[in-house]
Amino acid sequence: MIKLKKVSKYYKNTRVLKNIDLEIKKGEIVAIIGPSGCGKSTFLKCINGLLPVSKGEIFVDGVNIASKDTNLNNIRADVGIVFQQFNLFPHMTVKENIILAPIKVKKMTKNEAEILALKLLEKIGLLDKMDRYPEELSGGQAQRVAIARSLAMQPKIMLFDEPTSALDPKMTNEVLDVMKALAEEGMTMIVVTHEMSFAKEAANRIIFISHGEIVEEGHPDVFFKNPKSNMTREFLRSVLKMEL
Ligand code: ADP
Ligand code: MG
C-alpha cells in the first residue's frame, strides 16, 4: 500500500530523512515514535505529497507520487492527514467543515456530502454538534471533527501527527477511541504518537526513528518488552518514563 525506497529529505543542506526503506501493507496500523526533531512530521508530509522528497521514491498504492504524471490532489485525497492543531475553518460550522472538500475535490453533490457528514458525525459521537462552530467545541471534539473531515474524503490511508498532544487525558481518550474504532474497521494508519498505551494496544508495528533513520521496528509485544538497540531503550526509558 505504501512503499518507500531509499527516501532522503534535505532542508537546505541538512539531511532530515536518511535512506528510509519501508513497506506498509493494507490494514496495518503503524506507530511511529522518536525524539522531537528526528523527522517524524517530515516523514508523514512526504508520504502524502505535502513535501517533495530529495532522493528516493514513494509509492502509494503502486503510484509513484513524485512522477510528473501523478496528480497530487488524488494522492492527498487517498491519504488523509490529521495534525496536532486541528486546523478547522473557524468561520464554518462543523458540518460545513466536513462537506467542503468532498464537494470541491470529489465532486459530490451537497446532498451526498451531507449524508456522509451525518454518518461520520454519528460515528464520532458528535451528531448534536453539526451546526456548531469550531470555537464552541472542546479540543477533543474539534480533533474528532478534524478526523471526520479527513474521513469524508474516503481515504485509503490515514496519517496522524501527534493527534492528542494538545489534549488533556480525558479528551485524549475520546480521540484515541475514535482512532481505535477506525483501526478495527481495517483502515491503514500511520500514527506518530507518544501514547504508548495506544501503540501497544492498537498498532501492529512500532517504528522508532532517530536522526531521520529507522533505528528499530517490531511488533509491540516484542518491541516494548525487549528493545534491541540501546538508543531505543534510552528513548523509552527517558522520554516515555517506561520501566525497562
Ligand atoms: P519531528 O516531527 O520528529 O519533531 P520534524 O520532521 O518536524 O521532526 O523536523 C525534523 C528536523 O527538520 C528538525 O531538525 C527541524 O528543525 C527540521 N525542519 C523541519 N521543517 C523544516 C523546514 N521547513 N525548514 C528547515 N528545517 C526544517
Ligand atoms: Mg513533529
mmCIF file of C-alpha atoms and ligand atoms in Angstrom:
data_model
loop_
_atom_site.group_PDB
_atom_site.id
_atom_site.type_symbol
_atom_site.label_atom_id
_atom_site.label_comp_id
_atom_site.label_asym_id
_atom_site.label_seq_id
_atom_site.Cartn_x
_atom_site.Cartn_y
_atom_site.Cartn_z
ATOM 1 C CA MET A 1 0.000 0.000 0.000
ATOM 2 C CA ILE A 2 2.856 2.365 0.878
ATOM 3 C CA LYS A 3 6.399 1.776 -0.182
ATOM 4 C CA LEU A 4 9.425 3.972 0.452
ATOM 5 C CA LYS A 5 12.597 3.248 -1.457
ATOM 6 C CA LYS A 6 15.759 4.863 -0.150
ATOM 7 C CA VAL A 7 13.981 8.085 0.726
ATOM 8 C CA SER A 8 16.050 11.046 1.850
ATOM 9 C CA LYS A 9 14.854 14.549 2.566
ATOM 10 C CA TYR A 10 17.055 17.605 2.894
ATOM 11 C CA TYR A 11 16.176 21.041 4.201
ATOM 12 C CA LYS A 12 18.877 23.159 2.576
ATOM 13 C CA ASN A 13 21.987 21.134 3.379
ATOM 14 C CA THR A 14 20.637 19.270 6.357
ATOM 15 C CA ARG A 15 19.516 15.716 5.773
ATOM 16 C CA VAL A 16 16.406 15.148 7.861
ATOM 17 C CA LEU A 17 15.384 11.740 6.487
ATOM 18 C CA LYS A 18 18.145 9.292 5.599
ATOM 19 C CA ASN A 19 17.736 6.438 3.185
ATOM 20 C CA ILE A 20 14.422 5.201 4.513
ATOM 21 C CA ASP A 21 13.272 1.854 3.134
ATOM 22 C CA LEU A 22 9.854 0.804 4.316
ATOM 23 C CA GLU A 23 6.787 -1.062 3.225
ATOM 24 C CA ILE A 24 3.396 -0.764 4.860
ATOM 25 C CA LYS A 25 0.633 -3.190 3.950
ATOM 26 C CA LYS A 26 -3.069 -2.583 3.645
ATOM 27 C CA GLY A 27 -4.756 -2.616 7.046
ATOM 28 C CA GLU A 28 -1.539 -2.193 9.020
ATOM 29 C CA ILE A 29 -1.517 0.151 11.999
ATOM 30 C CA VAL A 30 1.973 1.545 12.346
ATOM 31 C CA ALA A 31 3.013 3.689 15.288
ATOM 32 C CA ILE A 32 5.998 5.968 14.739
ATOM 33 C CA ILE A 33 7.900 7.057 17.813
ATOM 34 C CA GLY A 34 11.066 9.057 18.270
ATOM 35 C CA PRO A 35 12.503 12.173 19.889
ATOM 36 C CA SER A 36 11.421 15.662 18.917
ATOM 37 C CA GLY A 37 13.146 16.852 15.753
ATOM 38 C CA CYS A 38 14.006 13.347 14.483
ATOM 39 C CA GLY A 39 11.951 13.770 11.304
ATOM 40 C CA LYS A 40 8.552 12.233 12.123
ATOM 41 C CA SER A 41 6.430 15.081 10.765
ATOM 42 C CA THR A 42 8.637 15.400 7.707
ATOM 43 C CA PHE A 43 8.181 11.678 7.079
ATOM 44 C CA LEU A 44 4.364 11.945 7.161
ATOM 45 C CA LYS A 45 4.298 15.064 4.995
ATOM 46 C CA CYS A 46 6.417 13.341 2.357
ATOM 47 C CA ILE A 47 4.029 10.390 2.256
ATOM 48 C CA ASN A 48 1.028 12.463 1.288
ATOM 49 C CA GLY A 49 2.962 14.706 -1.046
ATOM 50 C CA LEU A 50 2.840 17.845 1.114
ATOM 51 C CA LEU A 51 6.645 17.865 0.848
ATOM 52 C CA PRO A 52 8.701 16.586 -2.074
ATOM 53 C CA VAL A 53 11.421 14.067 -1.236
ATOM 54 C CA SER A 54 15.012 14.914 -2.166
ATOM 55 C CA LYS A 55 16.070 11.394 -3.106
ATOM 56 C CA GLY A 56 14.372 8.050 -3.473
ATOM 57 C CA GLU A 57 10.790 7.192 -4.285
ATOM 58 C CA ILE A 58 7.472 6.846 -2.516
ATOM 59 C CA PHE A 59 4.668 4.695 -3.894
ATOM 60 C CA VAL A 60 1.094 4.923 -2.675
ATOM 61 C CA ASP A 61 -0.985 2.034 -3.932
ATOM 62 C CA GLY A 62 1.573 1.476 -6.680
ATOM 63 C CA VAL A 63 1.616 5.107 -7.811
ATOM 64 C CA ASN A 64 4.924 6.972 -7.676
ATOM 65 C CA ILE A 65 3.917 10.221 -6.031
ATOM 66 C CA ALA A 66 6.883 12.143 -7.447
ATOM 67 C CA SER A 67 6.127 11.195 -11.051
ATOM 68 C CA LYS A 68 5.081 14.143 -13.142
ATOM 69 C CA ASP A 69 2.072 12.154 -14.374
ATOM 70 C CA THR A 70 0.766 11.864 -10.831
ATOM 71 C CA ASN A 71 -1.912 14.280 -9.737
ATOM 72 C CA LEU A 72 -1.006 15.163 -6.166
ATOM 73 C CA ASN A 73 -4.607 16.088 -5.425
ATOM 74 C CA ASN A 74 -5.526 12.444 -5.958
ATOM 75 C CA ILE A 75 -2.759 11.337 -3.594
ATOM 76 C CA ARG A 76 -3.948 13.794 -0.964
ATOM 77 C CA ALA A 77 -7.497 12.576 -1.354
ATOM 78 C CA ASP A 78 -6.318 8.981 -0.831
ATOM 79 C CA VAL A 79 -4.011 9.811 2.057
ATOM 80 C CA GLY A 80 -5.705 11.757 4.844
ATOM 81 C CA ILE A 81 -3.632 13.600 7.414
ATOM 82 C CA VAL A 82 -4.609 14.841 10.863
ATOM 83 C CA PHE A 83 -2.310 17.222 12.705
ATOM 84 C CA GLN A 84 -1.880 18.168 16.338
ATOM 85 C CA GLN A 85 -3.557 21.504 15.569
ATOM 86 C CA PHE A 86 -6.987 20.732 14.236
ATOM 87 C CA ASN A 87 -6.987 23.442 11.556
ATOM 88 C CA LEU A 88 -10.756 23.540 11.251
ATOM 89 C CA PHE A 89 -12.104 26.507 9.296
ATOM 90 C CA PRO A 90 -13.261 28.847 12.087
ATOM 91 C CA HIS A 91 -15.978 30.590 10.076
ATOM 92 C CA MET A 92 -17.695 27.346 9.089
ATOM 93 C CA THR A 93 -19.904 25.051 11.122
ATOM 94 C CA VAL A 94 -18.845 21.501 11.888
ATOM 95 C CA LYS A 95 -20.981 20.172 9.041
ATOM 96 C CA GLU A 96 -19.716 22.792 6.589
ATOM 97 C CA ASN A 97 -16.133 21.909 7.523
ATOM 98 C CA ILE A 98 -16.803 18.262 6.697
ATOM 99 C CA ILE A 99 -18.664 18.681 3.406
ATOM 100 C CA LEU A 100 -16.353 21.277 1.845
ATOM 101 C CA ALA A 101 -13.648 19.039 0.360
ATOM 102 C CA PRO A 102 -15.929 16.199 -0.765
ATOM 103 C CA ILE A 103 -17.952 18.738 -2.774
ATOM 104 C CA LYS A 104 -14.970 20.685 -4.137
ATOM 105 C CA VAL A 105 -12.483 17.897 -4.747
ATOM 106 C CA LYS A 106 -14.569 14.734 -5.007
ATOM 107 C CA LYS A 107 -17.414 16.480 -6.835
ATOM 108 C CA MET A 108 -20.056 15.035 -4.535
ATOM 109 C CA THR A 109 -23.427 16.749 -4.560
ATOM 110 C CA LYS A 110 -24.227 18.766 -1.447
ATOM 111 C CA ASN A 111 -26.838 16.203 -0.521
ATOM 112 C CA GLU A 112 -24.453 13.246 -0.849
ATOM 113 C CA ALA A 113 -21.799 15.068 1.165
ATOM 114 C CA GLU A 114 -24.301 15.925 3.898
ATOM 115 C CA ILE A 115 -25.486 12.342 4.198
ATOM 116 C CA LEU A 116 -21.882 11.239 4.535
ATOM 117 C CA ALA A 117 -21.143 14.012 7.058
ATOM 118 C CA LEU A 118 -24.036 12.952 9.267
ATOM 119 C CA LYS A 119 -22.884 9.349 9.138
ATOM 120 C CA LEU A 120 -19.377 10.359 10.168
ATOM 121 C CA LEU A 121 -20.625 12.665 12.920
ATOM 122 C CA GLU A 122 -22.686 9.836 14.314
ATOM 123 C CA LYS A 123 -19.648 7.599 14.245
ATOM 124 C CA ILE A 124 -17.545 10.049 16.262
ATOM 125 C CA GLY A 125 -20.435 10.748 18.626
ATOM 126 C CA LEU A 126 -20.923 14.403 17.658
ATOM 127 C CA LEU A 127 -24.108 14.444 15.638
ATOM 128 C CA ASP A 128 -25.537 17.051 18.023
ATOM 129 C CA LYS A 129 -22.680 19.452 17.183
ATOM 130 C CA MET A 130 -23.209 19.601 13.437
ATOM 131 C CA ASP A 131 -24.348 23.236 13.402
ATOM 132 C CA ARG A 132 -21.829 24.462 15.940
ATOM 133 C CA TYR A 133 -18.692 26.461 15.140
ATOM 134 C CA PRO A 134 -15.191 25.162 15.986
ATOM 135 C CA GLU A 135 -14.734 27.691 18.817
ATOM 136 C CA GLU A 136 -17.731 26.140 20.571
ATOM 137 C CA LEU A 137 -16.034 22.728 20.737
ATOM 138 C CA SER A 138 -13.603 21.280 23.238
ATOM 139 C CA GLY A 139 -10.173 20.314 21.921
ATOM 140 C CA GLY A 140 -11.135 16.653 21.884
ATOM 141 C CA GLN A 141 -14.327 17.357 19.986
ATOM 142 C CA ALA A 142 -12.505 19.575 17.487
ATOM 143 C CA GLN A 143 -9.938 16.849 16.867
ATOM 144 C CA ARG A 144 -12.676 14.271 16.307
ATOM 145 C CA VAL A 145 -14.285 16.637 13.804
ATOM 146 C CA ALA A 146 -10.898 17.028 12.093
ATOM 147 C CA ILE A 147 -10.738 13.236 11.798
ATOM 148 C CA ALA A 148 -14.275 13.103 10.395
ATOM 149 C CA ARG A 149 -13.387 15.818 7.904
ATOM 150 C CA SER A 150 -10.457 13.746 6.721
ATOM 151 C CA LEU A 151 -12.569 10.590 6.516
ATOM 152 C CA ALA A 152 -15.141 12.419 4.392
ATOM 153 C CA MET A 153 -12.661 12.217 1.526
ATOM 154 C CA GLN A 154 -12.878 8.434 1.849
ATOM 155 C CA PRO A 155 -9.118 7.992 2.077
ATOM 156 C CA LYS A 156 -7.333 4.661 1.734
ATOM 157 C CA ILE A 157 -4.741 5.627 4.318
ATOM 158 C CA MET A 158 -4.842 7.886 7.350
ATOM 159 C CA LEU A 159 -1.796 9.646 8.783
ATOM 160 C CA PHE A 160 -1.892 11.123 12.273
ATOM 161 C CA ASP A 161 0.774 13.531 13.527
ATOM 162 C CA GLU A 162 0.638 13.599 17.329
ATOM 163 C CA PRO A 163 -3.141 13.975 17.242
ATOM 164 C CA THR A 164 -3.548 14.041 21.017
ATOM 165 C CA SER A 165 -0.514 16.038 22.180
ATOM 166 C CA ALA A 166 -2.534 19.191 22.705
ATOM 167 C CA LEU A 167 -5.257 17.432 24.694
ATOM 168 C CA ASP A 168 -5.862 16.578 28.335
ATOM 169 C CA PRO A 169 -6.147 12.880 29.307
ATOM 170 C CA LYS A 170 -9.942 12.653 29.035
ATOM 171 C CA MET A 171 -10.042 14.262 25.593
ATOM 172 C CA THR A 172 -7.052 12.185 24.560
ATOM 173 C CA ASN A 173 -9.036 9.046 25.293
ATOM 174 C CA GLU A 174 -12.046 10.269 23.294
ATOM 175 C CA VAL A 175 -9.808 10.783 20.288
ATOM 176 C CA LEU A 176 -7.901 7.527 20.743
ATOM 177 C CA ASP A 177 -11.222 5.649 20.931
ATOM 178 C CA VAL A 178 -12.214 7.054 17.538
ATOM 179 C CA MET A 179 -8.812 6.027 16.157
ATOM 180 C CA LYS A 180 -9.093 2.523 17.618
ATOM 181 C CA ALA A 181 -12.514 2.084 16.030
ATOM 182 C CA LEU A 182 -11.055 3.158 12.717
ATOM 183 C CA ALA A 183 -8.210 0.673 13.110
ATOM 184 C CA GLU A 184 -10.701 -2.111 13.843
ATOM 185 C CA GLU A 185 -12.560 -1.292 10.653
ATOM 186 C CA GLY A 186 -9.383 -2.081 8.731
ATOM 187 C CA MET A 187 -8.122 1.407 7.867
ATOM 188 C CA THR A 188 -4.419 1.557 7.052
ATOM 189 C CA MET A 189 -2.933 4.002 9.554
ATOM 190 C CA ILE A 190 0.400 5.599 10.368
ATOM 191 C CA VAL A 191 0.317 7.301 13.738
ATOM 192 C CA VAL A 192 3.052 9.483 15.201
ATOM 193 C CA THR A 193 2.341 9.373 18.897
ATOM 194 C CA HIS A 194 3.686 9.449 22.426
ATOM 195 C CA GLU A 195 0.697 7.464 23.649
ATOM 196 C CA MET A 196 2.387 4.168 24.327
ATOM 197 C CA SER A 197 -0.801 2.536 25.569
ATOM 198 C CA PHE A 198 -2.375 3.218 22.187
ATOM 199 C CA ALA A 199 0.729 1.998 20.382
ATOM 200 C CA LYS A 200 0.719 -1.217 22.406
ATOM 201 C CA GLU A 201 -2.967 -1.859 22.054
ATOM 202 C CA ALA A 202 -3.765 -0.778 18.535
ATOM 203 C CA ALA A 203 -0.575 -0.934 16.481
ATOM 204 C CA ASN A 204 0.721 -3.977 14.613
ATOM 205 C CA ARG A 205 4.117 -2.421 14.281
ATOM 206 C CA ILE A 206 6.204 0.145 16.131
ATOM 207 C CA ILE A 207 8.885 2.071 14.293
ATOM 208 C CA PHE A 208 11.481 4.032 16.239
ATOM 209 C CA ILE A 209 13.121 6.865 14.307
ATOM 210 C CA SER A 210 16.174 8.768 15.484
ATOM 211 C CA HIS A 211 18.044 11.418 13.482
ATOM 212 C CA GLY A 212 15.994 10.642 10.385
ATOM 213 C CA GLU A 213 16.738 6.930 10.352
ATOM 214 C CA ILE A 214 14.733 3.875 11.302
ATOM 215 C CA VAL A 215 16.651 2.506 14.253
ATOM 216 C CA GLU A 216 14.374 -0.345 15.180
ATOM 217 C CA GLU A 217 10.969 -1.737 14.359
ATOM 218 C CA GLY A 218 8.872 -4.603 15.523
ATOM 219 C CA HIS A 219 5.598 -5.927 16.852
ATOM 220 C CA PRO A 220 4.645 -4.039 20.031
ATOM 221 C CA ASP A 221 4.869 -7.180 22.200
ATOM 222 C CA VAL A 222 8.477 -7.670 21.227
ATOM 223 C CA PHE A 223 9.441 -4.038 20.749
ATOM 224 C CA PHE A 224 8.488 -2.826 24.220
ATOM 225 C CA LYS A 225 9.493 -5.909 26.172
ATOM 226 C CA ASN A 226 12.783 -6.424 24.538
ATOM 227 C CA PRO A 227 14.139 -3.459 22.585
ATOM 228 C CA LYS A 228 17.291 -4.468 20.764
ATOM 229 C CA SER A 229 19.014 -1.147 20.371
ATOM 230 C CA ASN A 230 20.431 0.939 23.197
ATOM 231 C CA MET A 231 19.025 4.042 21.544
ATOM 232 C CA THR A 232 15.503 2.613 21.693
ATOM 233 C CA ARG A 233 15.978 1.576 25.297
ATOM 234 C CA GLU A 234 17.240 5.026 26.214
ATOM 235 C CA PHE A 235 14.319 6.702 24.452
ATOM 236 C CA LEU A 236 11.686 4.541 26.088
ATOM 237 C CA ARG A 237 13.287 4.985 29.482
ATOM 238 C CA SER A 238 13.982 8.714 29.475
ATOM 239 C CA VAL A 239 11.380 10.277 27.229
ATOM 240 C CA LEU A 240 8.497 7.986 27.965
ATOM 241 C CA LYS A 241 9.483 7.108 31.537
ATOM 242 C CA MET A 242 8.933 3.450 30.807
ATOM 243 C CA GLU A 243 10.416 0.842 33.082
ATOM 244 C CA LEU A 244 12.755 -1.476 31.234
HETATM 245 P P1 ADP B 1 9.621 15.773 14.430
HETATM 246 O O1 ADP B 1 8.253 15.787 13.860
HETATM 247 O O2 ADP B 1 10.162 14.393 14.659
HETATM 248 O O3 ADP B 1 9.735 16.609 15.674
HETATM 249 P P2 ADP B 1 10.339 17.305 12.062
HETATM 250 O O4 ADP B 1 10.083 16.415 10.913
HETATM 251 O O5 ADP B 1 9.331 18.344 12.358
HETATM 252 O O6 ADP B 1 10.622 16.407 13.375
HETATM 253 O O7 ADP B 1 11.728 18.023 11.862
HETATM 254 C C1 ADP B 1 12.917 17.335 11.611
HETATM 255 C C2 ADP B 1 14.085 18.315 11.519
HETATM 256 O O8 ADP B 1 13.926 19.129 10.372
HETATM 257 C C3 ADP B 1 14.200 19.260 12.696
HETATM 258 O O9 ADP B 1 15.549 19.437 12.966
HETATM 259 C C4 ADP B 1 13.563 20.532 12.202
HETATM 260 O O10 ADP B 1 14.131 21.634 12.840
HETATM 261 C C5 ADP B 1 13.903 20.494 10.729
HETATM 262 N N1 ADP B 1 12.875 21.158 9.899
HETATM 263 C C6 ADP B 1 11.555 20.867 9.891
HETATM 264 N N2 ADP B 1 10.893 21.616 8.986
HETATM 265 C C7 ADP B 1 11.833 22.406 8.410
HETATM 266 C C8 ADP B 1 11.787 23.409 7.393
HETATM 267 N N3 ADP B 1 10.654 23.729 6.769
HETATM 268 N N4 ADP B 1 12.961 24.011 7.046
HETATM 269 C C9 ADP B 1 14.118 23.675 7.649
HETATM 270 N N5 ADP B 1 14.232 22.746 8.609
HETATM 271 C C10 ADP B 1 13.105 22.112 8.993
HETATM 272 MG MG MG B 2 6.509 16.592 14.557
#
